[in-house]
PDB file of C-alpha atoms in Angstrom:
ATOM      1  CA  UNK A   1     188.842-108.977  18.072  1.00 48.00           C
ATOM      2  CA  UNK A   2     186.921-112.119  18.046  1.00 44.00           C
ATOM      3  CA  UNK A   3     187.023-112.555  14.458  1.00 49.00           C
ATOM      4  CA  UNK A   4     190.507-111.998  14.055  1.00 51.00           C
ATOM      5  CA  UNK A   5     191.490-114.653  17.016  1.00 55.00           C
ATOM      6  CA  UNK A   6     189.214-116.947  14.956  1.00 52.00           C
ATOM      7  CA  UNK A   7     191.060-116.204  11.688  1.00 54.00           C
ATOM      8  CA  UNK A   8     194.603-117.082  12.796  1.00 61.00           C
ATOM      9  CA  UNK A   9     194.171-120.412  13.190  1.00 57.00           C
ATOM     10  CA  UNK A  10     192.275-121.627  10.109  1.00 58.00           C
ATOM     11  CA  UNK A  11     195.325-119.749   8.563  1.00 57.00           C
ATOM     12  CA  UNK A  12     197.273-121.595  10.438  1.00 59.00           C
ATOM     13  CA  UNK A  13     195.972-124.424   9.323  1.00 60.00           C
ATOM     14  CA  UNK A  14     195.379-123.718   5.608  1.00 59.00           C
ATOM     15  CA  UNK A  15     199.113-123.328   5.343  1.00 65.00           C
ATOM     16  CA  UNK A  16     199.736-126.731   7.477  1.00 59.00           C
ATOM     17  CA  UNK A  17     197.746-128.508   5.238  1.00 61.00           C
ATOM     18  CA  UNK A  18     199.592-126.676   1.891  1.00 59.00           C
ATOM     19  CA  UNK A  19     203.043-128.367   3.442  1.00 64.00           C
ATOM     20  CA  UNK A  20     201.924-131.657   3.859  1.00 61.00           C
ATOM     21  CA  UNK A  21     200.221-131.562  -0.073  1.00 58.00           C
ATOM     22  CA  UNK A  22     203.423-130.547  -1.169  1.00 52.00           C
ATOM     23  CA  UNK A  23     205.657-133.161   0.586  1.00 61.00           C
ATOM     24  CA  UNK A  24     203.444-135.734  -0.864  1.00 48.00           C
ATOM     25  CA  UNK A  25     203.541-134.456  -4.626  1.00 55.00           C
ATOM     26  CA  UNK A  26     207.292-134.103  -3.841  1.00 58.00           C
ATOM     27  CA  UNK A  27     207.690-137.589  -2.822  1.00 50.00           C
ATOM     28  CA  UNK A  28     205.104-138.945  -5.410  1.00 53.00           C
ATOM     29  CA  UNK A  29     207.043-137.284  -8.180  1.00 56.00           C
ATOM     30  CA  UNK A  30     210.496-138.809  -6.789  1.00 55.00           C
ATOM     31  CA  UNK A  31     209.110-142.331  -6.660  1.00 51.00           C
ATOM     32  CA  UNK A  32     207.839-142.435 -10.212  1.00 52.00           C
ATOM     33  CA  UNK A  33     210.921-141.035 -11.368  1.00 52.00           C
ATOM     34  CA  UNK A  34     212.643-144.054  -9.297  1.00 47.00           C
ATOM     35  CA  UNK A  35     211.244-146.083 -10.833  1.00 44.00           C
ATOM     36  CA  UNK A  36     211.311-145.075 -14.718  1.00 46.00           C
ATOM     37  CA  UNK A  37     214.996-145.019 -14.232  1.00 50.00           C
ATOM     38  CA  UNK A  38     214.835-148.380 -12.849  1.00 45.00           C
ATOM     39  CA  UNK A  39     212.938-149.701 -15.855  1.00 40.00           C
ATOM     40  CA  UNK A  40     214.412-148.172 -18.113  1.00 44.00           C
ATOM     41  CA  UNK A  41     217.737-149.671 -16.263  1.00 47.00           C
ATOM     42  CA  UNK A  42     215.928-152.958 -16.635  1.00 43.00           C
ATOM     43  CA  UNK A  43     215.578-152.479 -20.353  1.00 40.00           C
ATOM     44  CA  UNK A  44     218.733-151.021 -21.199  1.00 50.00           C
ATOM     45  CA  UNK A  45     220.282-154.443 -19.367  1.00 50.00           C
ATOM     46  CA  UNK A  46     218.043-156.424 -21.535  1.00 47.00           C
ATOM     47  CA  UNK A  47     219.426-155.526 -24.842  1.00 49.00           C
ATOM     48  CA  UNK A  48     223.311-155.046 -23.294  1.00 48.00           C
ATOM     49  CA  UNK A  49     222.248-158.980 -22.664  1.00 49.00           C
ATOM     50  CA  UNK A  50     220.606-159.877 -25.982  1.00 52.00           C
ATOM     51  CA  UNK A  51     221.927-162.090 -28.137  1.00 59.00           C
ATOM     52  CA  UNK A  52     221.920-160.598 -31.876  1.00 72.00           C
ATOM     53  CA  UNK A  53     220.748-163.818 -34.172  1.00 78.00           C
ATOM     54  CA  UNK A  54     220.412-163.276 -37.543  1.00 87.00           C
ATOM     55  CA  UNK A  55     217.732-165.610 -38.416  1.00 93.00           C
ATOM     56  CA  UNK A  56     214.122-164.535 -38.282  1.00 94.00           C
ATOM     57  CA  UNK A  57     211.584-165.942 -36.289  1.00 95.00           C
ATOM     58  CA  UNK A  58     208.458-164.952 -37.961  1.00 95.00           C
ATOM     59  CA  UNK A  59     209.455-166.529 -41.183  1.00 96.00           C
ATOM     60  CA  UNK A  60     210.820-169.280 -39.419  1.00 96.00           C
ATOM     61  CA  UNK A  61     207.679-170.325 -37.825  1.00 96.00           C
ATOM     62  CA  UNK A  62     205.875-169.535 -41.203  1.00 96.00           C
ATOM     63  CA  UNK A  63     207.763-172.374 -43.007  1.00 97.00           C
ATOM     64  CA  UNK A  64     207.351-174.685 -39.819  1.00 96.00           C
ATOM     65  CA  UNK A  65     203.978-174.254 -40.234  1.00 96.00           C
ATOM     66  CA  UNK A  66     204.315-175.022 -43.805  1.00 97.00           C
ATOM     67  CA  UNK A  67     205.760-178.115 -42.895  1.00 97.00           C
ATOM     68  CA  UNK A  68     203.307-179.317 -40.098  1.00 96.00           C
ATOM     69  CA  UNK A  69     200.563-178.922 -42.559  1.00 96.00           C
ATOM     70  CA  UNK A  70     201.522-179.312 -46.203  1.00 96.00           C
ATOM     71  CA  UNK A  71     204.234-182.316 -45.017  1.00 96.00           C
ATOM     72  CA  UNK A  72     203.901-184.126 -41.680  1.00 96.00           C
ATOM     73  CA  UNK A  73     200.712-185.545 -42.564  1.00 96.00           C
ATOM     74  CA  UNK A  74     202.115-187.410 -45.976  1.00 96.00           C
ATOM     75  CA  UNK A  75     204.954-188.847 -43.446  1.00 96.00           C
ATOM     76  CA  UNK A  76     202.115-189.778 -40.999  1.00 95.00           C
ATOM     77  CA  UNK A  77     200.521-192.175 -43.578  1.00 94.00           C
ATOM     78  CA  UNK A  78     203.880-193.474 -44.591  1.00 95.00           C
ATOM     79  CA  UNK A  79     205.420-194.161 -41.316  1.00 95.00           C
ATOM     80  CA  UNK A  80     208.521-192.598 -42.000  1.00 96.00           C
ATOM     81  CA  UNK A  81     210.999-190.809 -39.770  1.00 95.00           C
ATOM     82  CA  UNK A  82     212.939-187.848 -40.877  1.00 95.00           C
ATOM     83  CA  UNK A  83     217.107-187.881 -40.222  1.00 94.00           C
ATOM     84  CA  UNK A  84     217.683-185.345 -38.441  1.00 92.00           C
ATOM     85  CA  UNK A  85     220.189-184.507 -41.218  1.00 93.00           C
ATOM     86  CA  UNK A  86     217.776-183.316 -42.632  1.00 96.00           C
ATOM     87  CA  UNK A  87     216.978-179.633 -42.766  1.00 96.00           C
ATOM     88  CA  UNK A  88     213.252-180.277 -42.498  1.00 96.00           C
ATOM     89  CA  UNK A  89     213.301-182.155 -39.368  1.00 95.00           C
ATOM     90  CA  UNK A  90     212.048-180.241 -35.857  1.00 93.00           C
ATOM     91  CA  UNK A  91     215.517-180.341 -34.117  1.00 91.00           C
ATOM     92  CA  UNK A  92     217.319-177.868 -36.889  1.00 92.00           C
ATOM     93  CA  UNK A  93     214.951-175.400 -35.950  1.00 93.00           C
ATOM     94  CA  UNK A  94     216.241-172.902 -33.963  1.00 93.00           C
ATOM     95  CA  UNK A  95     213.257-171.285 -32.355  1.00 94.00           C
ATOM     96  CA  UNK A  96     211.466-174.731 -32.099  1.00 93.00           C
ATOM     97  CA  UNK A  97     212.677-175.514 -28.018  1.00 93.00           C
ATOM     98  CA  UNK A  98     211.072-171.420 -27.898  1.00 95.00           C
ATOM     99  CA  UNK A  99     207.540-172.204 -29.822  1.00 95.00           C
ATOM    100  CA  UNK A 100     207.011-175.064 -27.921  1.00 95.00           C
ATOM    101  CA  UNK A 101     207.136-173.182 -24.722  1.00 96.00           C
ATOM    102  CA  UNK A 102     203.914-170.692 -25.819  1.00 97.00           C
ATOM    103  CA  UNK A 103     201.040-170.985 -23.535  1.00 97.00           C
ATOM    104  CA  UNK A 104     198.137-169.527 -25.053  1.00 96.00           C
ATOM    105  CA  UNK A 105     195.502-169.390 -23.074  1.00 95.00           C
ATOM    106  CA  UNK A 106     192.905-167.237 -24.195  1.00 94.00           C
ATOM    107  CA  UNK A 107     192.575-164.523 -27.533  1.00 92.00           C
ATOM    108  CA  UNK A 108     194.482-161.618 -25.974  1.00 94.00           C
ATOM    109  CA  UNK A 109     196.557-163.905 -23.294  1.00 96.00           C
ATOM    110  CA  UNK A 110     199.783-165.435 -23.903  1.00 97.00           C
ATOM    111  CA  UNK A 111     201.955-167.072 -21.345  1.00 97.00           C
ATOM    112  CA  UNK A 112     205.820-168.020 -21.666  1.00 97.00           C
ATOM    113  CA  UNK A 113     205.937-171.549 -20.844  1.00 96.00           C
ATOM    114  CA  UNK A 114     209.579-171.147 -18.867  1.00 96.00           C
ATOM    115  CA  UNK A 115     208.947-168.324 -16.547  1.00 96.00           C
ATOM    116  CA  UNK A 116     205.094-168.427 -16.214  1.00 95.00           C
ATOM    117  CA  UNK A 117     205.468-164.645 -17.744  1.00 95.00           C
ATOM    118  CA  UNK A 118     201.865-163.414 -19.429  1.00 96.00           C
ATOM    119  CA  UNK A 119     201.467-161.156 -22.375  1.00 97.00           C
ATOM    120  CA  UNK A 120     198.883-159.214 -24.256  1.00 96.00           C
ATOM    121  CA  UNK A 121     200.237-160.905 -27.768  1.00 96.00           C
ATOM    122  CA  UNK A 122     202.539-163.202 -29.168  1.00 95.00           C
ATOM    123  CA  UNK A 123     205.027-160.601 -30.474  1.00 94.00           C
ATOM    124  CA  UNK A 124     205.492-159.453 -27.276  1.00 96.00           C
ATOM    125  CA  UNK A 125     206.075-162.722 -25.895  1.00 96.00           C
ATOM    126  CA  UNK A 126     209.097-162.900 -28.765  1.00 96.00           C
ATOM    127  CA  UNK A 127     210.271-159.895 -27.694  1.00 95.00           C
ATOM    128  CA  UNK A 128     210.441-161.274 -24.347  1.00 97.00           C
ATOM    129  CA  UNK A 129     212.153-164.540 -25.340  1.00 96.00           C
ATOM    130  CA  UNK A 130     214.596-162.560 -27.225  1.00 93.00           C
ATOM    131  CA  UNK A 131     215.997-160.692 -24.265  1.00 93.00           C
ATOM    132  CA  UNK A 132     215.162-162.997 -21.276  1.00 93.00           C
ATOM    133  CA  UNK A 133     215.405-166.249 -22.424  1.00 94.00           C
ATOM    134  CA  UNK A 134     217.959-165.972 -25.611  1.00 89.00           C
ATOM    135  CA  UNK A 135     220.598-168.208 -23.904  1.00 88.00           C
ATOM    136  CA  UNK A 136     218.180-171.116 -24.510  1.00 85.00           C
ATOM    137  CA  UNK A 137     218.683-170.827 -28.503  1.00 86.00           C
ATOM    138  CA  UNK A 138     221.398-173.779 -30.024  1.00 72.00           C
ATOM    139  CA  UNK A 139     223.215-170.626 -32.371  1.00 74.00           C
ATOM    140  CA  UNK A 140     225.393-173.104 -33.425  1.00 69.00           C
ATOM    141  CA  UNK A 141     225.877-174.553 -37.086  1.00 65.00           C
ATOM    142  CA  UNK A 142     223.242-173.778 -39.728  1.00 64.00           C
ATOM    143  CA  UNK A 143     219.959-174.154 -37.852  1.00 84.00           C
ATOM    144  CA  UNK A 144     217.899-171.128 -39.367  1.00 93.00           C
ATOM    145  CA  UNK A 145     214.642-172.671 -40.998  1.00 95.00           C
ATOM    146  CA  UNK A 146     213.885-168.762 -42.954  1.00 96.00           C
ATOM    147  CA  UNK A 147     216.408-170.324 -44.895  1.00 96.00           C
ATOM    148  CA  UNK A 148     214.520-172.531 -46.802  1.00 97.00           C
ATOM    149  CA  UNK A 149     211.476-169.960 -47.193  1.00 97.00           C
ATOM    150  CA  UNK A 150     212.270-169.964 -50.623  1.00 96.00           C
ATOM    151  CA  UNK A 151     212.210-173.622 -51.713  1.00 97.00           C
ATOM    152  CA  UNK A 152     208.731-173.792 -49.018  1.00 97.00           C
ATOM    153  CA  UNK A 153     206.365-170.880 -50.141  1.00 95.00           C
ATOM    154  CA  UNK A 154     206.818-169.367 -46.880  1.00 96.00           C
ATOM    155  CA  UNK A 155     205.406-165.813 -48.996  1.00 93.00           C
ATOM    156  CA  UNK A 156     202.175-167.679 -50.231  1.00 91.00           C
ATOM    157  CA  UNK A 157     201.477-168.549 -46.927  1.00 89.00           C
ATOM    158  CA  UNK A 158     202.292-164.809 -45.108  1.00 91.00           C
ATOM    159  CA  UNK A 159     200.686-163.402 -47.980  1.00 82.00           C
ATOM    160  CA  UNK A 160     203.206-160.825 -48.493  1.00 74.00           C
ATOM    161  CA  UNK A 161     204.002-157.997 -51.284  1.00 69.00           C
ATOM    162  CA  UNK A 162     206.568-160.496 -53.101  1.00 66.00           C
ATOM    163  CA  UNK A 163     204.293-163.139 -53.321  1.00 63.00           C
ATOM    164  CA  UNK A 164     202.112-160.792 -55.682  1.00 69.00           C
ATOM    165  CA  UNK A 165     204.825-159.353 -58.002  1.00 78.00           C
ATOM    166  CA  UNK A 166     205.714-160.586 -61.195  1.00 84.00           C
ATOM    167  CA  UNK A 167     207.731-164.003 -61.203  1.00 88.00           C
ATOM    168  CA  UNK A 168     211.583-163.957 -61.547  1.00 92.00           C
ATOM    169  CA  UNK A 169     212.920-166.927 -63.552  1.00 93.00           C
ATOM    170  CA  UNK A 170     216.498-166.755 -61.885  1.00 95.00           C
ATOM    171  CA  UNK A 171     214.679-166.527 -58.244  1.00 94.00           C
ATOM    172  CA  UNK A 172     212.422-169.401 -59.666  1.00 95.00           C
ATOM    173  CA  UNK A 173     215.324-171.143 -60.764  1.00 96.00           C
ATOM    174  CA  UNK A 174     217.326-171.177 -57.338  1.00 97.00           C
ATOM    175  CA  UNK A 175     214.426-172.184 -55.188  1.00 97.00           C
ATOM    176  CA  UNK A 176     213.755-174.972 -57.603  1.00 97.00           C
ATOM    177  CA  UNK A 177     217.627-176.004 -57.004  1.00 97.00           C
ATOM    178  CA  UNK A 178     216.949-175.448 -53.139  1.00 97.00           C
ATOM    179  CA  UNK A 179     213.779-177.538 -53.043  1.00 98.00           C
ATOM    180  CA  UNK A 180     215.265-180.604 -55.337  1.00 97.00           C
ATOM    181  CA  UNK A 181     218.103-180.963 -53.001  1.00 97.00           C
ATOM    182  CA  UNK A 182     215.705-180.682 -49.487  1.00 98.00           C
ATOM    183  CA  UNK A 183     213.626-183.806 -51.810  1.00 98.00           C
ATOM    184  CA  UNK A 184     216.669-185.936 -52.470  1.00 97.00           C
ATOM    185  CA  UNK A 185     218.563-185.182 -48.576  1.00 96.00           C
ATOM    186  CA  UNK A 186     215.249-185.712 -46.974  1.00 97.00           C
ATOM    187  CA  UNK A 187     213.709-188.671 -49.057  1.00 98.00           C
ATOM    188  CA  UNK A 188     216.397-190.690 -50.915  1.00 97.00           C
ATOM    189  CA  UNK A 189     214.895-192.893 -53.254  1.00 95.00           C
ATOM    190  CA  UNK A 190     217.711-195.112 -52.535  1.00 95.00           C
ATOM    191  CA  UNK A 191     216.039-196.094 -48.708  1.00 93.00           C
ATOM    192  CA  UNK A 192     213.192-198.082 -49.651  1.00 94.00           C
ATOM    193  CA  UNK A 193     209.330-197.517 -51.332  1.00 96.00           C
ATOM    194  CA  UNK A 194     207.736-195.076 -48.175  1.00 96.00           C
ATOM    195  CA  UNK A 195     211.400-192.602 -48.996  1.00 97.00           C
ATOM    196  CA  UNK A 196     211.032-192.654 -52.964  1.00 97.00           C
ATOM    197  CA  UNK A 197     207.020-192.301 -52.319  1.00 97.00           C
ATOM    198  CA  UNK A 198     207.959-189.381 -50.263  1.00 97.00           C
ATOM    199  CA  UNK A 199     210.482-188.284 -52.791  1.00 98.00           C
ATOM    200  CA  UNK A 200     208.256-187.848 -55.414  1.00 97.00           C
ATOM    201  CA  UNK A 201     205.471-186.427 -53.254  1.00 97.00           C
ATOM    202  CA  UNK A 202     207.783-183.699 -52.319  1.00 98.00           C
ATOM    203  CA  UNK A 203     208.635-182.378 -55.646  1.00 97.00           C
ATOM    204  CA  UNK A 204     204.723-182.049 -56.685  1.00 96.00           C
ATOM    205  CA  UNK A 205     203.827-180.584 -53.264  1.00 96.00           C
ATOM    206  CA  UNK A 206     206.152-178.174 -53.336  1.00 97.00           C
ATOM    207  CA  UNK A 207     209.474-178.353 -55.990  1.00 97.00           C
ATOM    208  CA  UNK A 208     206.780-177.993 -59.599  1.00 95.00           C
ATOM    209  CA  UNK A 209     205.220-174.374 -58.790  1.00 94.00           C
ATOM    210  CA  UNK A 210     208.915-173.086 -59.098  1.00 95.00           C
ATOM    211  CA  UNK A 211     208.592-172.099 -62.401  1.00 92.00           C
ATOM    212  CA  UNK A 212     206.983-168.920 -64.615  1.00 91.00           C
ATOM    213  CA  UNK A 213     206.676-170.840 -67.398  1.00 84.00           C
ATOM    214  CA  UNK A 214     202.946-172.142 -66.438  1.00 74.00           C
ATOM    215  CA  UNK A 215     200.282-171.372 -63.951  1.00 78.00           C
ATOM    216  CA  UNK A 216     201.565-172.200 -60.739  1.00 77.00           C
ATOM    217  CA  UNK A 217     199.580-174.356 -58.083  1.00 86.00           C
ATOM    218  CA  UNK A 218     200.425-174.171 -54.541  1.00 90.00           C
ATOM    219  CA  UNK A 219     200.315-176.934 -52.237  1.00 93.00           C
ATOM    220  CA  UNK A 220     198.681-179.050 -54.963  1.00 92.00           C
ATOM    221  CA  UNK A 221     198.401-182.264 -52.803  1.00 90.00           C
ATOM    222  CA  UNK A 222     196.638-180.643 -49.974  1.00 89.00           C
ATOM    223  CA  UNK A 223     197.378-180.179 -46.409  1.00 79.00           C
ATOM    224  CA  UNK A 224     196.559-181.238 -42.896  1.00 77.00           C
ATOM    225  CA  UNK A 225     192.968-178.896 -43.482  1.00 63.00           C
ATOM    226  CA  UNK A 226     192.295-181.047 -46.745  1.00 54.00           C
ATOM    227  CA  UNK A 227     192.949-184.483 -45.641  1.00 50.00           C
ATOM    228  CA  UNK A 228     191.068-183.986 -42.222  1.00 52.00           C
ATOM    229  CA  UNK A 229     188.174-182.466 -44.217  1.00 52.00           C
ATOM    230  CA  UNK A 230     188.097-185.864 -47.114  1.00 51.00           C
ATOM    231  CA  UNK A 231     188.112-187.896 -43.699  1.00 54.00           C
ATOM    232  CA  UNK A 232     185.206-186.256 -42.474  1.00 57.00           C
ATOM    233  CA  UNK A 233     183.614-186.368 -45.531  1.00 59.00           C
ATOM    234  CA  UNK A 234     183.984-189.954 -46.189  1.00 67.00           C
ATOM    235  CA  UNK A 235     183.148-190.952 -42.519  1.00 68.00           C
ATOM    236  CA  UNK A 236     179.493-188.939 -42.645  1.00 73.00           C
ATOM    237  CA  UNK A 237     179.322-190.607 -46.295  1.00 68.00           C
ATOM    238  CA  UNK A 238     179.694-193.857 -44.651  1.00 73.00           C
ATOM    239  CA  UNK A 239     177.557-193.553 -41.994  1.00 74.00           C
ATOM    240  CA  UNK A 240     174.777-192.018 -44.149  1.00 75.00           C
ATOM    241  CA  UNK A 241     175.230-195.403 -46.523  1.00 72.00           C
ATOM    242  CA  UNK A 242     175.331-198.146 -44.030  1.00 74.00           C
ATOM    243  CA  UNK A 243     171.839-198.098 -42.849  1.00 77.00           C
ATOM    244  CA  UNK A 244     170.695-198.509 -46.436  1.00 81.00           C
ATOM    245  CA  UNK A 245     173.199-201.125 -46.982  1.00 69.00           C
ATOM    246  CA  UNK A 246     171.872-203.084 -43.992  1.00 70.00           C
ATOM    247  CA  UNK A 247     168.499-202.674 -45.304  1.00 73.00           C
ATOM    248  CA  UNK A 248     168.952-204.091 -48.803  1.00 82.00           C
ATOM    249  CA  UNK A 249     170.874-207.099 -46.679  1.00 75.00           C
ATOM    250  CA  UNK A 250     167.713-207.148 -44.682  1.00 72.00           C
ATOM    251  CA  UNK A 251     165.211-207.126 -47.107  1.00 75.00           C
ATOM    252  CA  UNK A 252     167.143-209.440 -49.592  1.00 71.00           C
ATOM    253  CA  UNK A 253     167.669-211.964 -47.033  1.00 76.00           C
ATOM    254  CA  UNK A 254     163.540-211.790 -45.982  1.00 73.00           C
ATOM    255  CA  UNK A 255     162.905-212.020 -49.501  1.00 74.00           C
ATOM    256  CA  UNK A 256     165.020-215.252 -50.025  1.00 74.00           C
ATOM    257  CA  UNK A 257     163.173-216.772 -47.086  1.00 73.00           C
ATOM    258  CA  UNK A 258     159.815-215.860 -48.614  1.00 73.00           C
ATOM    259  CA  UNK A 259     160.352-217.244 -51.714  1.00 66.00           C
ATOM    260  CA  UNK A 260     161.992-220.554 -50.141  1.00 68.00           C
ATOM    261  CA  UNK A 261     159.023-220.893 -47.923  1.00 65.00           C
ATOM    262  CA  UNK A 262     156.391-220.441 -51.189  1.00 62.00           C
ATOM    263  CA  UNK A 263     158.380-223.172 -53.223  1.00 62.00           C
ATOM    264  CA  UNK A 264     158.087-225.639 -50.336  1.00 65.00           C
ATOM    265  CA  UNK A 265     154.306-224.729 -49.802  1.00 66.00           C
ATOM    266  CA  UNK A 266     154.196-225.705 -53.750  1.00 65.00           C
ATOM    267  CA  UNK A 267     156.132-228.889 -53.373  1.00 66.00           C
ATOM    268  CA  UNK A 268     153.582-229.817 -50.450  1.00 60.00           C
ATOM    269  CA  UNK A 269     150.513-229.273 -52.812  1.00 60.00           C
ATOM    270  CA  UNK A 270     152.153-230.400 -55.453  1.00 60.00           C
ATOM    271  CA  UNK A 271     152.546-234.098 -53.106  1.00 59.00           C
ATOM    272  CA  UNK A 272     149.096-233.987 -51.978  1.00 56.00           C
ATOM    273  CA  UNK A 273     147.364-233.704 -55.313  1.00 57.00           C
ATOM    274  CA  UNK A 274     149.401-236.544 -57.369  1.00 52.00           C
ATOM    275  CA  UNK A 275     147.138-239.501 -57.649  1.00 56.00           C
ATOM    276  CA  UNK A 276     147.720-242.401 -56.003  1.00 50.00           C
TER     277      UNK A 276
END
């Protein structure tokens, strides 16, 4: 009798406590089903909201980058200021207001610069711009840099399959066309030395490897990497140099002093031995 009195109530309390684990998986299993219908709520709402632009970003930074390093420099030395007629310039690039607003603050951390957002890598943090922040782009007129990809080597540069395959003289042919006119909107030689300078700069930098007729250089007058490197070159070059020039001033000028000092210790003897 004693045992069974004693066995009731752990039963009692072995079922109590199977209850309460099933009310909590219960509820647990509700609540993350909440919420993956309210994400995936949030996501449909996203794309219902996203604005379809048909311009692509990656190959529009590409030739942005392009430009920053194979162009701005050469405009840099010359002082010169782009029209924003021109398709080159920073305001007819539609992503550019976007770019500027990456944060990245460490290898594996990006942050969006207009809603303090973070992400694991950039591409999410385009993916985000696309659907939460797409109202900031100007869609109108012609502001899609991809666009001039061709005439700017954006392929050399992304190191993708078409860059490798065997040249096309009609596609050679257009881009040429596309990166003469960019040279002569851009740079008319009609506006003065620094534009026809410019002018001509453009069409070796970038207009002369359109061809299949000859080896083709890319990028022949260097970039950004190239001139900063020549700079640092010719600054360690110059400081290795001075010392050495300062010597030979030094040692040319104690020479000079010597010998001036001999000839008027000669003149002196020579005085004190004439006769009288």
């Amino acid at each position: 009798m004693k045992n069974t009195s004693l066995f009731i109530p752990i039963l009692f309390l072995l079922s109590f406590s199977l209850q309460q684990i099933v009310q909590v998986s219960s509820f647990t299993q509700r609540n993350q089903e909440f919420e993956e219908s309210a994400s995936s709520r949030t996501l449909e709402q996203e794309h219902e909201h996203a604005h379809e632009v048909h311009c692509s970003r990656e190959r529009s930074r590409a030739a942005w980058k392009i430009i920053e390093e194979y162009l701005m420099p050469f405009l840099e030395q010359e002082h010169y200021e782009m029209s924003s007629k021109c398709r080159l310039h920073p305001d007819n690039d539609l992503f550019r207001d976007q770019e500027q607003h990456k944060i990245h603050l460490d290898i594996n951390e990006w942050q969006c610069g207009y809603c303090k957002k973070s992400f694991r890598a950039e591409k999410f943090l385009d993916q985000h711009f696309d659907n939460r922040h797409y109202n900031l782009l100007n869609v109108s007129g012609s502001k899609c840099l991809a666009d001039l990809c061709g005439a700017l080597h954006c392929d050399v540069v992304m190191d993708t399959k078409s860059s490798k395959t065997k040249c096309n003289p009609a596609a050679a042919a257009r881009n040429h066309h596309l990166c003469e006119g960019l040279a002569d909107s851009c740079f008319p030689i009609n506006q003065g030395r620094s534009a026809r300078h410019l002018n001509e700069l453009f069409l070796h930098q970038f207009c002369h490897a359109h061809t299949c007729s000859r080896k083709r250089k890319h990028f022949p007058r260097g970039g950004k990497k190239q001139l900063s490197v020549f700079y640092l070159a010719i600054s360690i070059l110059t400081l290795m140099l001075l010392p050495i020039f300062y010597l030979i001033v030094y040692l040319h000028q104690r020479e000079m002093r010597t010998g001036t000092q001999d000839l008027r210790r000669i003149s002196k003897v020579g005085q004190k031995t004439k006769p009288s």
